[in-house]
mmCIF file of C-alpha atoms in Angstrom:
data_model
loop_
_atom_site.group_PDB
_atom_site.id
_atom_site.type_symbol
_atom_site.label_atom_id
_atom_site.label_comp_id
_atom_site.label_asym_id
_atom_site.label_seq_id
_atom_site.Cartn_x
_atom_site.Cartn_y
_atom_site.Cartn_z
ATOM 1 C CA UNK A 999 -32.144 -42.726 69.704
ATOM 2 C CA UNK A 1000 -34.594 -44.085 66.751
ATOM 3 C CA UNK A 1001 -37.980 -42.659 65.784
ATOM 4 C CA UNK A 1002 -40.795 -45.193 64.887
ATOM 5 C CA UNK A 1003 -43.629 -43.628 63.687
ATOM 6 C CA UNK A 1004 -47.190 -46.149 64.980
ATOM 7 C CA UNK A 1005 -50.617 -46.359 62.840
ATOM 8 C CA UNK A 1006 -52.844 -46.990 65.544
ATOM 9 C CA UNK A 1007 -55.942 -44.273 65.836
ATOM 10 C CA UNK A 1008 -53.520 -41.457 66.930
ATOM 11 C CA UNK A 1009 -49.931 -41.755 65.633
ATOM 12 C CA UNK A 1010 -47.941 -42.795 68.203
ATOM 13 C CA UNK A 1011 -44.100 -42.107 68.059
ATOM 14 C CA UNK A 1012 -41.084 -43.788 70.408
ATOM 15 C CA UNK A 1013 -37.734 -43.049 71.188
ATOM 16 C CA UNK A 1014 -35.551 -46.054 71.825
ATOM 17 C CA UNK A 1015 -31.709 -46.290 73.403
ATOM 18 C CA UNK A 1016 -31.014 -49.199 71.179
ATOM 19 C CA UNK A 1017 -27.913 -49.650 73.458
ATOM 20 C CA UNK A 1018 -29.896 -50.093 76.514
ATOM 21 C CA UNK A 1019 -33.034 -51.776 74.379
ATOM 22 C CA UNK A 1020 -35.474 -49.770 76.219
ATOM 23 C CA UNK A 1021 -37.649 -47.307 75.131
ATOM 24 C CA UNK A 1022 -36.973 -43.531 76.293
ATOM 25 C CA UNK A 1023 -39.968 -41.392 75.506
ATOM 26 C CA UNK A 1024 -43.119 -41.920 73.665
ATOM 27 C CA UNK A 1025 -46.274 -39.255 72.265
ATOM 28 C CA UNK A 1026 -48.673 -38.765 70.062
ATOM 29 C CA UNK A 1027 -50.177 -36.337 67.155
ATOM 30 C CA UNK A 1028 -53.785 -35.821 66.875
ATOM 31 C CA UNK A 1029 -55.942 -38.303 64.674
ATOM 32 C CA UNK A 1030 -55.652 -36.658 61.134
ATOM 33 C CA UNK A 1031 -52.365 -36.216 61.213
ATOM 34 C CA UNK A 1032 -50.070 -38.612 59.016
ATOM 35 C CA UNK A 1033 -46.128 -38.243 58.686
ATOM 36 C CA UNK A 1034 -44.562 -37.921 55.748
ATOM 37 C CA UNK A 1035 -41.235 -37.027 56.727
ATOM 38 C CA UNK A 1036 -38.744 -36.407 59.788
ATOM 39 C CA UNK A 1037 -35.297 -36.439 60.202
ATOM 40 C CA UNK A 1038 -33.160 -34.858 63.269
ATOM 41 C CA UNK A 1039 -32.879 -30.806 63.286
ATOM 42 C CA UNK A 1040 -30.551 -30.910 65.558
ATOM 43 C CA UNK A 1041 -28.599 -33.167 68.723
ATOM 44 C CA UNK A 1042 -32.062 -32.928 70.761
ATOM 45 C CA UNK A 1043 -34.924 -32.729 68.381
ATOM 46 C CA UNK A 1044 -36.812 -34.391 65.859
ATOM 47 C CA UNK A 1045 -38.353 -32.357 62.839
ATOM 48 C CA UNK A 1046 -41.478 -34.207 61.748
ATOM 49 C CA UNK A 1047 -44.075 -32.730 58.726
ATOM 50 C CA UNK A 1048 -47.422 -33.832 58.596
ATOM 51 C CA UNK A 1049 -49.647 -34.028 55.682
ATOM 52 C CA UNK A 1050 -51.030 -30.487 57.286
ATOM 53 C CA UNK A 1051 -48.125 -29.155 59.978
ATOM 54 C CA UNK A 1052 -44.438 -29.320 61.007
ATOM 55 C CA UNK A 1053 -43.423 -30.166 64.514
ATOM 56 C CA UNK A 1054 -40.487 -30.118 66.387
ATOM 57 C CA UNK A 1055 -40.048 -33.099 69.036
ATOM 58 C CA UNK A 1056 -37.807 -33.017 72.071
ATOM 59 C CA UNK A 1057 -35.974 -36.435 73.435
ATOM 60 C CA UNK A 1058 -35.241 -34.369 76.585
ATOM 61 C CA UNK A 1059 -37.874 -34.297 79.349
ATOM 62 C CA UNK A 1060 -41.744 -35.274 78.347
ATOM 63 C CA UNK A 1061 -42.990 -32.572 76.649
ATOM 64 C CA UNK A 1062 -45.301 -33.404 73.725
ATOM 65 C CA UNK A 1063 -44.899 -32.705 69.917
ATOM 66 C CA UNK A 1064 -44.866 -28.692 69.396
ATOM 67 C CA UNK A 1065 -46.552 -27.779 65.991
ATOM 68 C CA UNK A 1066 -44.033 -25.195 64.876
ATOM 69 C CA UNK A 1067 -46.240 -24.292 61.460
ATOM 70 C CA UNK A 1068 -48.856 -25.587 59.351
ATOM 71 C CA UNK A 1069 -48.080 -26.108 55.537
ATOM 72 C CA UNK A 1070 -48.338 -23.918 53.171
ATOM 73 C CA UNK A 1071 -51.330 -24.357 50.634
ATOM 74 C CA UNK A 1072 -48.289 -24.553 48.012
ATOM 75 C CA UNK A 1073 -46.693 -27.485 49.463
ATOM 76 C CA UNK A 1074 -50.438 -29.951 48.772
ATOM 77 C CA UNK A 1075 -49.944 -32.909 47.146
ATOM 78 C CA UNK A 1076 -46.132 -32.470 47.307
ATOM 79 C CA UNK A 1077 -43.893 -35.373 48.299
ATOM 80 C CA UNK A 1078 -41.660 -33.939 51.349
ATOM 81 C CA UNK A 1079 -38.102 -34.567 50.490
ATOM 82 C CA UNK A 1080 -36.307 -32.054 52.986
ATOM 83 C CA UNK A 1081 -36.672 -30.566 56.360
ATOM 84 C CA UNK A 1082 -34.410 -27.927 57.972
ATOM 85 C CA UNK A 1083 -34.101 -25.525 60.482
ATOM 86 C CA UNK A 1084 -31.414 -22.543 61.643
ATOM 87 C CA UNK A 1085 -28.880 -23.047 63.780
ATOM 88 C CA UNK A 1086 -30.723 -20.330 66.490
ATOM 89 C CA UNK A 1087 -34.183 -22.501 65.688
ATOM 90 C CA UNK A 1088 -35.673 -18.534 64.026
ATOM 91 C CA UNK A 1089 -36.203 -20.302 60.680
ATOM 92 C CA UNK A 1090 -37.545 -23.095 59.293
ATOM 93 C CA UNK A 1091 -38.130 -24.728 55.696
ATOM 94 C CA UNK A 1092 -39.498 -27.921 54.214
ATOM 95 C CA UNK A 1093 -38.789 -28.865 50.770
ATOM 96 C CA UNK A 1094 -41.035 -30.771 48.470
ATOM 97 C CA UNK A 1095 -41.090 -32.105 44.453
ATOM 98 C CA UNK A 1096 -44.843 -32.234 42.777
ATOM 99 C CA UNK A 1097 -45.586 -34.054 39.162
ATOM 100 C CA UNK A 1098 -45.309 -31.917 36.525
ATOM 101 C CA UNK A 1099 -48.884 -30.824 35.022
ATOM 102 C CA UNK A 1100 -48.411 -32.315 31.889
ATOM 103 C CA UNK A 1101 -47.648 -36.221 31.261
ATOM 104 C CA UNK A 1102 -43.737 -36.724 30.923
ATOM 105 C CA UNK A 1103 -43.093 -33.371 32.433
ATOM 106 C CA UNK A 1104 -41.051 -33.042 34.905
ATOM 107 C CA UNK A 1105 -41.527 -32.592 38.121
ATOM 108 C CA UNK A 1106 -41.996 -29.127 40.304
ATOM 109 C CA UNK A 1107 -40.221 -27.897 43.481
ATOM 110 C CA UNK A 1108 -42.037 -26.459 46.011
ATOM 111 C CA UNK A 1109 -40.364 -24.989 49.300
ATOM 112 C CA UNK A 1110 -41.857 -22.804 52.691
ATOM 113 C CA UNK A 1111 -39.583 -20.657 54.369
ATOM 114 C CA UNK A 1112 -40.954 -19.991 57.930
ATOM 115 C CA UNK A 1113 -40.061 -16.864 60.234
ATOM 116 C CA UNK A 1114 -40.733 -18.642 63.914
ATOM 117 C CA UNK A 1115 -40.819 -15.079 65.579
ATOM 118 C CA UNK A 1116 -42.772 -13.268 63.152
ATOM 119 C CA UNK A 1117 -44.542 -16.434 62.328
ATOM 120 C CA UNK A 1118 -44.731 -15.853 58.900
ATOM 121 C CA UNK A 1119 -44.532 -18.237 55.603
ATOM 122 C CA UNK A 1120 -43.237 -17.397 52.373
ATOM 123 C CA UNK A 1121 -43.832 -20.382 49.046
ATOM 124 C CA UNK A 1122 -40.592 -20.629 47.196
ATOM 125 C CA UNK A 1123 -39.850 -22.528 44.101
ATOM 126 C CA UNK A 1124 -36.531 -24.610 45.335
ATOM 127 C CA UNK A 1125 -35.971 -27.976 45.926
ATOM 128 C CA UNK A 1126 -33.038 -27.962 48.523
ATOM 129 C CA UNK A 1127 -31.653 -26.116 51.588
ATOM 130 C CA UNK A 1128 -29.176 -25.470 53.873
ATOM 131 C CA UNK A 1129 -28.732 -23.021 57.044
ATOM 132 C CA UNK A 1130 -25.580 -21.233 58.332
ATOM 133 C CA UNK A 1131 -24.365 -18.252 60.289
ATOM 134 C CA UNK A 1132 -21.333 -16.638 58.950
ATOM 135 C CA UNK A 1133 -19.592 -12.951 60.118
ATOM 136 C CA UNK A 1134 -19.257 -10.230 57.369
ATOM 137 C CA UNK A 1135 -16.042 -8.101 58.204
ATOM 138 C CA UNK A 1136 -17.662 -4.771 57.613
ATOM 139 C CA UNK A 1137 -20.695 -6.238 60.985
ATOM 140 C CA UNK A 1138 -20.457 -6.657 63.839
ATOM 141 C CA UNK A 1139 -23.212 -8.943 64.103
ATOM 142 C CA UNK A 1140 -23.546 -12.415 62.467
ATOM 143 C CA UNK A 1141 -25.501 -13.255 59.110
ATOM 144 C CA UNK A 1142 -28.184 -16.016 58.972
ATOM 145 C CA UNK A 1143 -28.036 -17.393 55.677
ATOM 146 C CA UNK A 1144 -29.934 -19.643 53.978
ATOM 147 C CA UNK A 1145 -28.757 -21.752 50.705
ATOM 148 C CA UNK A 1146 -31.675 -22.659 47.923
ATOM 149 C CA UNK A 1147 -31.432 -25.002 44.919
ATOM 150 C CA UNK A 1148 -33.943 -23.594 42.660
ATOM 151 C CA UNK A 1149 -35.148 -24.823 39.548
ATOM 152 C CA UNK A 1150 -37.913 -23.116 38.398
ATOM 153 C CA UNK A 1151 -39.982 -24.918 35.188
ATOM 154 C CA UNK A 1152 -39.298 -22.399 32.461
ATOM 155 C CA UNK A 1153 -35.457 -21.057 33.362
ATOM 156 C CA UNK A 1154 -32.692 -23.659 31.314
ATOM 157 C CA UNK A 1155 -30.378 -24.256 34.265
ATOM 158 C CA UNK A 1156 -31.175 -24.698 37.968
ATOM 159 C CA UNK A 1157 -29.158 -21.988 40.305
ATOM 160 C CA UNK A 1158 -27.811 -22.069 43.521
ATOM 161 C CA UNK A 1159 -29.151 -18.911 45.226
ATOM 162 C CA UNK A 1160 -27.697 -17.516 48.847
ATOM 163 C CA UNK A 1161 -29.509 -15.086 50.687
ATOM 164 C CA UNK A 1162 -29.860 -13.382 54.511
ATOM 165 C CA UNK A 1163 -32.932 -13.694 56.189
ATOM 166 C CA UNK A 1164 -33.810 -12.103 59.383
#
C-alpha cells in the first residue's frame, strides 16, 4: 500500500496496490486540515497528524479517517518528527522539535502522550518514542511501557527515560 496525500479543497488521501496498479481506498479530511506527518502504526493503519489533530486511517473496509486527538497547544509551531502508538492502540504520542527562542539556540522538543480511554493529554519535553509490553516476574499481568528521549534545554546530557503508563 502507499499513502499520497492530494491538495485539492479537502485533502484527499489514496491507497494504492502498486502490484496490481490500482488504487484500493480513497478519503478525505475536512478543509483546514493540512498533514504534516504520517507513517504506518501498525500492519492495517495509517497514523496521520494534522496541523490541529491526529488520525488513525484503516486500509481495511471504507471507513473514513477517525480523529483519535487534537494537538496539544504545546506541540504549535512544532515540526512533527514522530508518531507512535501502543501495541493494544490505549496510547498514543507525537513527537515534535521547535526553534530555540534565542538566535543560534538550539532547538526544543516537544512531545503529547495521549490516554485513548481516558482521553486525556499530557505535554512532555522528549523528542523520541517507543512502545512495548513486557511481563514483570513478581505480575501477573503485562506492563505497557513507553521509552522517551528527553532533552530538556537547561539539563547537560539528554536521558533515556522508561516508564509504565496505564
Amino acid at each position: 500500500l502507499s499513502f499520497l496525500p492530494g491538495r485539492a479543497a479537502k485533502t484527499t488521501m489514496q491507497t494504492f496496490n502498486i502490484e496490481l496498479g490500482k488504487r484500493i481506498k480513497s478519503g478525505k479530511l475536512d478543509d483546514a486540515e493540512n498533514i504534516v506527518f504520517w507513517t504506518w502504526v501498525n500492519a492495517n493503519t495509517i497514523g496521520i497528524v494534522t496541523d490541529t489533530a491526529a488520525y488513525h486511517w484503516s486500509s481495511d473496509g471504507e471507513a473514513a479517517p477517525v480523529k483519535m486527538f487534537d494537538r496539544h497547544e504545546s506541540l504549535a509551531g512544532a515540526q512533527i518528527i514522530s508518531y507512535g502508538a501502543s501495541a493494544d492502540g490505549k496510547w498514543l504520542f507525537t513527537a515534535g522539535m521547535r526553534p530555540g527562542g534565542a538566535p543560534g539556540a538550539p532547538p526544543t522538543s516537544c512531545m503529547q502522550l495521549y490516554s485513548v480511554e481516558r482521553r486525556a493529554p499530557q505535554a512532555l519535553v522528549a523528542s523520541a518514542g517507543c512502545f512495548t509490553t513486557t511481563r514483570h516476574p513478581d505480575r501477573a499481568d503485562p506492563a505497557m511501557l513507553i521509552g522517551l528521549g528527553e532533552h530538556k534545554p537547561d539539563a547537560p546530557k539528554p536521558k533515556l527515560q522508561v516508564i509504565e503508563v496505564g
